[in-house]
PDB file of C-alpha atoms and ligand atoms in Angstrom:
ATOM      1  CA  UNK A 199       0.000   0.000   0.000  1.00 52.00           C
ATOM      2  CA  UNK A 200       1.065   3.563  -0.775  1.00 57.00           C
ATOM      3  CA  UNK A 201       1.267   5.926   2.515  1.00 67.00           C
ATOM      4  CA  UNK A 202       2.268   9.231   2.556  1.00 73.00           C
ATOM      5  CA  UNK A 203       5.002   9.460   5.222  1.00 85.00           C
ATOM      6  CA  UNK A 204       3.564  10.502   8.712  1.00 94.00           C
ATOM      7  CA  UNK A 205       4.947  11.332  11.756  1.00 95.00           C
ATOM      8  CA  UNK A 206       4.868   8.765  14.894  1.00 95.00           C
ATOM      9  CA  UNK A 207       2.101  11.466  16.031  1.00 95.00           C
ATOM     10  CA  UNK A 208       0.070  11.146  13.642  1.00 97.00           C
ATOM     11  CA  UNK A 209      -0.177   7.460  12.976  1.00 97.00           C
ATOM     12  CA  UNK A 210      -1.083   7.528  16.799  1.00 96.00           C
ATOM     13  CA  UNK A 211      -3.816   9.457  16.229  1.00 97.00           C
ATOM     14  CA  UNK A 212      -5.400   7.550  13.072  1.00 97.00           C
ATOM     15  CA  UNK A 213      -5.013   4.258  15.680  1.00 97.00           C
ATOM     16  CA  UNK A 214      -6.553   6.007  18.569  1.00 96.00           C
ATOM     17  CA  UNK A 215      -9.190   7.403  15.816  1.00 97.00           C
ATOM     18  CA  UNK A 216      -9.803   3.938  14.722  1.00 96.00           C
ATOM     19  CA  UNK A 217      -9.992   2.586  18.353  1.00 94.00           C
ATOM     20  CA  UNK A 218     -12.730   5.540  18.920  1.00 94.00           C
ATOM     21  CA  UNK A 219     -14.844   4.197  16.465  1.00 92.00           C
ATOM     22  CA  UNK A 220     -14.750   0.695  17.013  1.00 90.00           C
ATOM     23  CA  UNK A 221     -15.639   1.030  20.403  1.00 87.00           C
ATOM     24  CA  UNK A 222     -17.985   3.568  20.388  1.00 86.00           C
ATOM     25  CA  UNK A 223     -19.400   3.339  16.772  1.00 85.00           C
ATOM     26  CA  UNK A 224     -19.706   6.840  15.952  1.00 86.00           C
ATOM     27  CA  UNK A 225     -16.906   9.479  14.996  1.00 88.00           C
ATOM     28  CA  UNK A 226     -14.570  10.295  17.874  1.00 92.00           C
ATOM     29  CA  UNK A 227     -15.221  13.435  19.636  1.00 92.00           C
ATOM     30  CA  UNK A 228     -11.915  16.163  20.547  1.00 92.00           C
ATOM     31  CA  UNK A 229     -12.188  15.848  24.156  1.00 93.00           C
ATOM     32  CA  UNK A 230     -12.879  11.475  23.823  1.00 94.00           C
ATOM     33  CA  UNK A 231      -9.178  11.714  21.937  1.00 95.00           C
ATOM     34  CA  UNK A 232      -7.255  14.107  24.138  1.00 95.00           C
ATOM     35  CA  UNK A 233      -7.938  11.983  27.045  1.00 94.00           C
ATOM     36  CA  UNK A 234      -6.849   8.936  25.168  1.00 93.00           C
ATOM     37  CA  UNK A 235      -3.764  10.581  24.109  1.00 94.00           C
ATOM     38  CA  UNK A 236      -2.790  12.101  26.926  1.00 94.00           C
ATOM     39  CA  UNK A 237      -2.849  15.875  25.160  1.00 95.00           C
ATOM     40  CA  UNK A 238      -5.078  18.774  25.315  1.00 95.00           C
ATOM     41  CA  UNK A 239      -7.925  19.547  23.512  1.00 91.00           C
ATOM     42  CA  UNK A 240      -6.270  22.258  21.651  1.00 93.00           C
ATOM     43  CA  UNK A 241      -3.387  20.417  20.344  1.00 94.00           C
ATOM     44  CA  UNK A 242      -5.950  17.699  18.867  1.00 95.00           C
ATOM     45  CA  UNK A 243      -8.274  20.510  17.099  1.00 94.00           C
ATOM     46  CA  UNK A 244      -4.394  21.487  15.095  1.00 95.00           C
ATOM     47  CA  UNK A 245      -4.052  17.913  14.216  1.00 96.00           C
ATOM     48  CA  UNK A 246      -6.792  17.195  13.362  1.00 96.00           C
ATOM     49  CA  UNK A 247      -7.020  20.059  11.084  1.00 95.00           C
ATOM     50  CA  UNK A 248      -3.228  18.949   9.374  1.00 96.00           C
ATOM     51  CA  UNK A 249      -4.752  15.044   8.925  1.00 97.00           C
ATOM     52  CA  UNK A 250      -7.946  16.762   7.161  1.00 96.00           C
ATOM     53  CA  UNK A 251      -5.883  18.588   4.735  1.00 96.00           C
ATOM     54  CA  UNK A 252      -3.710  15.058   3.838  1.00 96.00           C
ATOM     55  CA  UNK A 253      -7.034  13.678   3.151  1.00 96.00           C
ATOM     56  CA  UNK A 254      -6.730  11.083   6.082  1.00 97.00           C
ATOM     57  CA  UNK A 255     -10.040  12.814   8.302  1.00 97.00           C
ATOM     58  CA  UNK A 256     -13.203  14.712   8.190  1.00 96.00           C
ATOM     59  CA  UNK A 257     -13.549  16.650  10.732  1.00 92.00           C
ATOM     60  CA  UNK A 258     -16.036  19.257  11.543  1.00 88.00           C
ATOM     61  CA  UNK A 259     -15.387  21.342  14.191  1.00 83.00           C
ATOM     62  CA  UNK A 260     -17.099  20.513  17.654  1.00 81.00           C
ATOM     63  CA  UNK A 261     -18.978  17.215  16.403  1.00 83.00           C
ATOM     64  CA  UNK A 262     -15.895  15.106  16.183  1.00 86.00           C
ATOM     65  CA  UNK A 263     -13.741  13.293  13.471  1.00 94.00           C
ATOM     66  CA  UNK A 264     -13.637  10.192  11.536  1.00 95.00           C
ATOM     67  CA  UNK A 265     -11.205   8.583   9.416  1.00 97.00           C
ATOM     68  CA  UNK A 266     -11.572   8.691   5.272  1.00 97.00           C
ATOM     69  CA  UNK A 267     -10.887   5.449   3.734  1.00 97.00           C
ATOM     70  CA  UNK A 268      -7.278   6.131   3.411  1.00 96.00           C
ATOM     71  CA  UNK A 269      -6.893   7.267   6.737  1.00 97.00           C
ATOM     72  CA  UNK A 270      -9.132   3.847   8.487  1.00 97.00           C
ATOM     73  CA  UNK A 271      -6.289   1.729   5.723  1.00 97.00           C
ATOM     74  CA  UNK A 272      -3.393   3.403   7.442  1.00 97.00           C
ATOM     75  CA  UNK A 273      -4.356   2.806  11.378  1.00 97.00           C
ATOM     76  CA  UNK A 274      -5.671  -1.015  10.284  1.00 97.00           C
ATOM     77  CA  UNK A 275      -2.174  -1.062   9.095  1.00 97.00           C
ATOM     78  CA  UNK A 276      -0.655   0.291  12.563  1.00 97.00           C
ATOM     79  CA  UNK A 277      -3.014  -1.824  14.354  1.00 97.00           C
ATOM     80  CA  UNK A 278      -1.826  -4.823  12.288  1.00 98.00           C
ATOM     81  CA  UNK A 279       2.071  -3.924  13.432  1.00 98.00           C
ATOM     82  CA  UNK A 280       0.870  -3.548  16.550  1.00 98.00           C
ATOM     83  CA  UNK A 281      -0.939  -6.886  17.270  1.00 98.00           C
ATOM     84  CA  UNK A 282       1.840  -8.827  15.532  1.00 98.00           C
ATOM     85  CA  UNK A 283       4.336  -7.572  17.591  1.00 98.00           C
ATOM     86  CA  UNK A 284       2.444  -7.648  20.424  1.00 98.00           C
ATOM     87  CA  UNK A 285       1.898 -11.599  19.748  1.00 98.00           C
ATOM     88  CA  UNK A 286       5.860 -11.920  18.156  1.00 98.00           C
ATOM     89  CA  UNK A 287       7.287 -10.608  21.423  1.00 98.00           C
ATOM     90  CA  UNK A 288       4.671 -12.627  23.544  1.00 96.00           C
ATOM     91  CA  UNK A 289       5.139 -15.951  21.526  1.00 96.00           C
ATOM     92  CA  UNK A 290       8.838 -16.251  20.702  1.00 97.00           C
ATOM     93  CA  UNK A 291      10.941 -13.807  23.314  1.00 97.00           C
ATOM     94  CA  UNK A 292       8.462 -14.750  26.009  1.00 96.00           C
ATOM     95  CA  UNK A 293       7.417 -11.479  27.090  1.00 96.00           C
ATOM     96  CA  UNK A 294       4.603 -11.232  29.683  1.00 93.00           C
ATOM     97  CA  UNK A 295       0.991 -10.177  28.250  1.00 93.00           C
ATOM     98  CA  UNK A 296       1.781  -6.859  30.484  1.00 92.00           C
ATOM     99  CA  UNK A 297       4.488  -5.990  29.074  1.00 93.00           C
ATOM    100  CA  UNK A 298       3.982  -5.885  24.989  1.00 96.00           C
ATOM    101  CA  UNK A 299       1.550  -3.002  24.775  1.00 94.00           C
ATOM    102  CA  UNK A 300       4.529  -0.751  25.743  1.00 93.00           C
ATOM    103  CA  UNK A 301       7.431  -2.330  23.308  1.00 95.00           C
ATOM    104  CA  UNK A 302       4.575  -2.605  20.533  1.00 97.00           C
ATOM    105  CA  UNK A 303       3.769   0.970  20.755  1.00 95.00           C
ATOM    106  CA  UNK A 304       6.772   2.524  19.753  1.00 95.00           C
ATOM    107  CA  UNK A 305       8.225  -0.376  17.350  1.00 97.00           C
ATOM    108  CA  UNK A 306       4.598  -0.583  15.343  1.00 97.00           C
ATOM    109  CA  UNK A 307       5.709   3.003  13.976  1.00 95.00           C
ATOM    110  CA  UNK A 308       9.234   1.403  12.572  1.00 95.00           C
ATOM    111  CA  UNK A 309       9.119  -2.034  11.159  1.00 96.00           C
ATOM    112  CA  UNK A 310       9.337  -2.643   7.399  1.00 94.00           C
ATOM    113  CA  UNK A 311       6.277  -4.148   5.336  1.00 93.00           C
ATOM    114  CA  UNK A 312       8.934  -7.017   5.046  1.00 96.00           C
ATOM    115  CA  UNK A 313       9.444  -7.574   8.505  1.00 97.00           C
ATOM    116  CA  UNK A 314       5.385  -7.514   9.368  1.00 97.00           C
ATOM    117  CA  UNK A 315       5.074 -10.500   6.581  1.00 96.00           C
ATOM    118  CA  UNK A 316       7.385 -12.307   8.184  1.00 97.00           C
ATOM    119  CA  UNK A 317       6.480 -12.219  11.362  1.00 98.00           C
ATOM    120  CA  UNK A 318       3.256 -12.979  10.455  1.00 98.00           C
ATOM    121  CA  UNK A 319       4.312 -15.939   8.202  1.00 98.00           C
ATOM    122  CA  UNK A 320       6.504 -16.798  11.177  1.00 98.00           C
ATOM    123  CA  UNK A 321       3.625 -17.291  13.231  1.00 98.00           C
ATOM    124  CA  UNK A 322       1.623 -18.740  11.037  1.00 97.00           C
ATOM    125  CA  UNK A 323      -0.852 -15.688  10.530  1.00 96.00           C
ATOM    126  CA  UNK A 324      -2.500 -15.732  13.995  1.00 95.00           C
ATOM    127  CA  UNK A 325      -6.051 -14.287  13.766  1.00 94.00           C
ATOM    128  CA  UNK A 326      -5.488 -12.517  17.297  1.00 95.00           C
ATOM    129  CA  UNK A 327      -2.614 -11.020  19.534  1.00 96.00           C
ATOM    130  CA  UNK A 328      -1.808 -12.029  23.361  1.00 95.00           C
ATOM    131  CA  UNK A 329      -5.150 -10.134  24.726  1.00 96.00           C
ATOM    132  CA  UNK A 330      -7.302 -12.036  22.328  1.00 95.00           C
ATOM    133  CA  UNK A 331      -7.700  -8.626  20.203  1.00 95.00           C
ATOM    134  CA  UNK A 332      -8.499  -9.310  16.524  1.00 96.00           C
ATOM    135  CA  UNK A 333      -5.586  -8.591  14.142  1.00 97.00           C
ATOM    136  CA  UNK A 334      -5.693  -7.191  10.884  1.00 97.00           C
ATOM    137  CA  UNK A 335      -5.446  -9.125   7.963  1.00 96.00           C
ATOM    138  CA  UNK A 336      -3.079  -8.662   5.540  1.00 95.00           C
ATOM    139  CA  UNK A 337      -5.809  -6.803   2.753  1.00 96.00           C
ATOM    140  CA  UNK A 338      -6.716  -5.124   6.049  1.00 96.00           C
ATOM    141  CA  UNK A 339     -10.283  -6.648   6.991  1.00 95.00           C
ATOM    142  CA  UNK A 340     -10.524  -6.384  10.448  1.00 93.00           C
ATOM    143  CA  UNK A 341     -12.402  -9.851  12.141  1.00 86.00           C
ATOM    144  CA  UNK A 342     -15.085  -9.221  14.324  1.00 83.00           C
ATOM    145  CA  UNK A 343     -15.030 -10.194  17.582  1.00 79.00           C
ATOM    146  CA  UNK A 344     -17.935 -11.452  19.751  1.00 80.00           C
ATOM    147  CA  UNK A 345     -16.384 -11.374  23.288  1.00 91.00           C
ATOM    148  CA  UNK A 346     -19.017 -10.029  26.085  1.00 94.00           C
ATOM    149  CA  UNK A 347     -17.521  -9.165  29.564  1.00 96.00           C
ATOM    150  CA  UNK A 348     -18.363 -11.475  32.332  1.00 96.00           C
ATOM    151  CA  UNK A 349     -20.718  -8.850  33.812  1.00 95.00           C
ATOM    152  CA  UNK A 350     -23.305  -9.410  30.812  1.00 95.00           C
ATOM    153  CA  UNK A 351     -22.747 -12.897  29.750  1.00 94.00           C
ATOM    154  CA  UNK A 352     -25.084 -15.946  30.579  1.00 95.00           C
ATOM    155  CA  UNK A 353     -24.558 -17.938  33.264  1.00 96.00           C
ATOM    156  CA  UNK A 354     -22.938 -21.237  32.231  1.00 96.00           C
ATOM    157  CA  UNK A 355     -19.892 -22.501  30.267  1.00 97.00           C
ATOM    158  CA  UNK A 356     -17.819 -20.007  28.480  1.00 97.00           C
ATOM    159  CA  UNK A 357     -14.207 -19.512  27.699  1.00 96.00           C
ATOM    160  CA  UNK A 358     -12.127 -16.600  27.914  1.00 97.00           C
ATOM    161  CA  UNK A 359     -12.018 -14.909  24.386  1.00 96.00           C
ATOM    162  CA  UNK A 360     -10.234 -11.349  25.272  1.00 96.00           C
ATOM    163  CA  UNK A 361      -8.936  -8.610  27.904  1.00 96.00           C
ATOM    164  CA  UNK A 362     -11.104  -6.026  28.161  1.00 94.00           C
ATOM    165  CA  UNK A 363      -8.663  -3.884  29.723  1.00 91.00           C
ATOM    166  CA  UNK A 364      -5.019  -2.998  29.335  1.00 87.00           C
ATOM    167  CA  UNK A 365      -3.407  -2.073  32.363  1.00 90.00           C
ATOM    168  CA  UNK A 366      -0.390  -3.872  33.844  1.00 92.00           C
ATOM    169  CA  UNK A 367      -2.430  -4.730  37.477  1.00 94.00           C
ATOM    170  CA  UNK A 368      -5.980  -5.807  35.655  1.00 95.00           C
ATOM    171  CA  UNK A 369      -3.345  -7.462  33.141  1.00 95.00           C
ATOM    172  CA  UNK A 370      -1.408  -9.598  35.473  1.00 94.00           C
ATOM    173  CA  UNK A 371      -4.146 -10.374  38.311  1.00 95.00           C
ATOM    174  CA  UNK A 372      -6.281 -11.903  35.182  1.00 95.00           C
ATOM    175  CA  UNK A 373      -2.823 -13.692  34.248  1.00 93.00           C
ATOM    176  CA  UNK A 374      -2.484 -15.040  38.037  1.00 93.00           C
ATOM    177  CA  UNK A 375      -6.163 -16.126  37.781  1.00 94.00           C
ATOM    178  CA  UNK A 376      -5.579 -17.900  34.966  1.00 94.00           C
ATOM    179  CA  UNK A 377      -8.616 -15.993  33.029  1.00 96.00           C
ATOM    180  CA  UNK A 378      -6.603 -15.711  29.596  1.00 95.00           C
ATOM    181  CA  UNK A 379      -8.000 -16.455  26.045  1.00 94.00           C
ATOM    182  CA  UNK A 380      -8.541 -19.988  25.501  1.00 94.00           C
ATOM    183  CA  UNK A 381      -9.623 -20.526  29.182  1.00 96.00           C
ATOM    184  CA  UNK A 382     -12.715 -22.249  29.755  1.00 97.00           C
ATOM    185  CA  UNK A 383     -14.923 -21.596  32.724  1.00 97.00           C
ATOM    186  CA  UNK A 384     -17.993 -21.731  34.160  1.00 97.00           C
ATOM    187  CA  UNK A 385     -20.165 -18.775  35.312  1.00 97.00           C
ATOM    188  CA  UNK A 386     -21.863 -19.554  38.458  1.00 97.00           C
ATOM    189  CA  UNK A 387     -23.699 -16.311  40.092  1.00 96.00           C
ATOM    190  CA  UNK A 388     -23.959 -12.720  39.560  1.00 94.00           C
ATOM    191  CA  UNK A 389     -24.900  -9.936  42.130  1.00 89.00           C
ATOM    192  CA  UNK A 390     -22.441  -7.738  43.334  1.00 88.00           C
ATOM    193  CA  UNK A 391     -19.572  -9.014  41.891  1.00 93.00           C
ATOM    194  CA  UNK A 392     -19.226 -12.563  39.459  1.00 97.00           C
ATOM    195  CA  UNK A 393     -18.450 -15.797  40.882  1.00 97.00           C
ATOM    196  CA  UNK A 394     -16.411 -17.974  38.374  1.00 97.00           C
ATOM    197  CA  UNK A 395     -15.189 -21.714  38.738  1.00 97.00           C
ATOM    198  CA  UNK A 396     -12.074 -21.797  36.878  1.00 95.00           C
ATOM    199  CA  UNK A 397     -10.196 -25.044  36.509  1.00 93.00           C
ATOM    200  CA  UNK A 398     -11.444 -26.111  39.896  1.00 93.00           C
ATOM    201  CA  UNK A 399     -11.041 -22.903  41.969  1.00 94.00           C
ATOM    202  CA  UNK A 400     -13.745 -20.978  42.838  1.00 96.00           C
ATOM    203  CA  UNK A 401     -13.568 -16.910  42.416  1.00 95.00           C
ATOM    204  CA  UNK A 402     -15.901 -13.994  43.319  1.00 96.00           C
ATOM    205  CA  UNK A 403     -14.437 -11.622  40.966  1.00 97.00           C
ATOM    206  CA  UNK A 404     -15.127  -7.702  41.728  1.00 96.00           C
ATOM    207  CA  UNK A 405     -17.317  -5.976  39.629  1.00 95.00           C
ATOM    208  CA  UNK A 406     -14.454  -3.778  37.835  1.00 94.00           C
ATOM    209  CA  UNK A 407     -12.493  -6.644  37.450  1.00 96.00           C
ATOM    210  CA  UNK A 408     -15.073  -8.986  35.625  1.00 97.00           C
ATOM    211  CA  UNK A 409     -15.561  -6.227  33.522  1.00 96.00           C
ATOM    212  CA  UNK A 410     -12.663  -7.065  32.127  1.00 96.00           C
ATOM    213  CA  UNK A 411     -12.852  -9.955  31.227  1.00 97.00           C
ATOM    214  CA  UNK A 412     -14.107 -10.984  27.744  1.00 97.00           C
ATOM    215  CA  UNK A 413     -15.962 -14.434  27.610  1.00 97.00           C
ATOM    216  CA  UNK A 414     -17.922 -16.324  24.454  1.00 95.00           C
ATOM    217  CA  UNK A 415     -21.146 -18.050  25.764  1.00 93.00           C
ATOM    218  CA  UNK A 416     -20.108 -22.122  24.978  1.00 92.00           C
ATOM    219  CA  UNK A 417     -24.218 -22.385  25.476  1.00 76.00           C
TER     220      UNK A 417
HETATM  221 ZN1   ZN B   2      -3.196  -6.318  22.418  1.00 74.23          ZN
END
């Protein structure tokens, strides 16, 4: 694919655009990116000015942005480096689910279109990363995911389909808990918290916490 040459800045904020919109389903508001970037509202009004005049958003002033289809190409892209490295670091150096959201952040803005094929090929094209997050495919189709957090999901067998959050404590308590993708359990009760029987072991899991945790139904 042809990209015009962006700075790390601005590929972060076609992802974070991209993010927006999956989650939410409607164009991204100023103040719903600042706060995921970490900058003020100001800044984000100049950029996203600069992206509408590369042709990569529309943006009209105090009802949000959204990506054009060149700009949504260009974050699946990022978000396809991302997710690959995120399951290349996990799967062959070992690194802890915790800990590839921060290497994968700055090295998604620097590997080669070579290098993503071959880790991918390398891997054996895996559908999703380490948090059970859906990656890219290479003609950049993004697969839908059905995960529902434990605080909505029928009671009953389920397994473990995705993190719901990404912070190092949810990250590794949910590691020590064995509640990773893959990992079936059963769902046993649900007031103020959810109680889970996983492998054996019983858990009431805190509200917040089960929130977190992504689950497909197994009916
Ligand atoms: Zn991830």
């Amino acid at each position: 694919m042809d990209r015009p040459s962006l700075s790390e800045a601005q590929e972060d904020y076609l992802k974070a655009l991209l993010l927006l919109e999956l989650e939410e389903g409607r164009p991204a508001s100023t103040q719903a990116l600042a706060q995921r970037l970490g900058v003020r509202p100001p800044s984000v009004t100049e950029m996203l000015k600069k992206l509408a005049g590369l042709g990569l958003v529309q943006y009209t002033p105090y009802q949000g942005a959204s990506l054009t289809p060149l700009g949504r190409q260009i974050a699946l892209k990022i978000l396809r480096h991302h997710r690959l490295l995120e399951a290349y670091l996990h799967q062959a150096l070992g690194y802890g689910w915790e800990e590839v959201h921060q290497e994968a952040e700055r090295l998604e803005h620097v590997i080669s279109e070579d290098l993503e094929e071959r880790i991918a090929e390398y891997l054996g094209h895996p559908p999703f990363d380490p948090h059970g997050d859906p990656i890219p495919t290479k003609d950049l189709t993004l697969p839908s995911s059905k995960a529902l957090p434990l605080t909505e999901a029928p009671l009953g067998r389920a397994r473990v389909a995705r993190a719901l959050a990404q912070d190092r404590g949810t990250l590794n308590l949910l590691a020590r808990l064995g509640l990773v993708p893959g990992k079936p359990l059963r769902i046993l009760e649900r007031g103020e918290g959810v109680r889970v029987e996983v492998e054996g072991e019983v858990y009431l899991l805190p509200r917040a916490l089960a929130q977190a945790v992504g689950v497909e139904p197994l009916g």
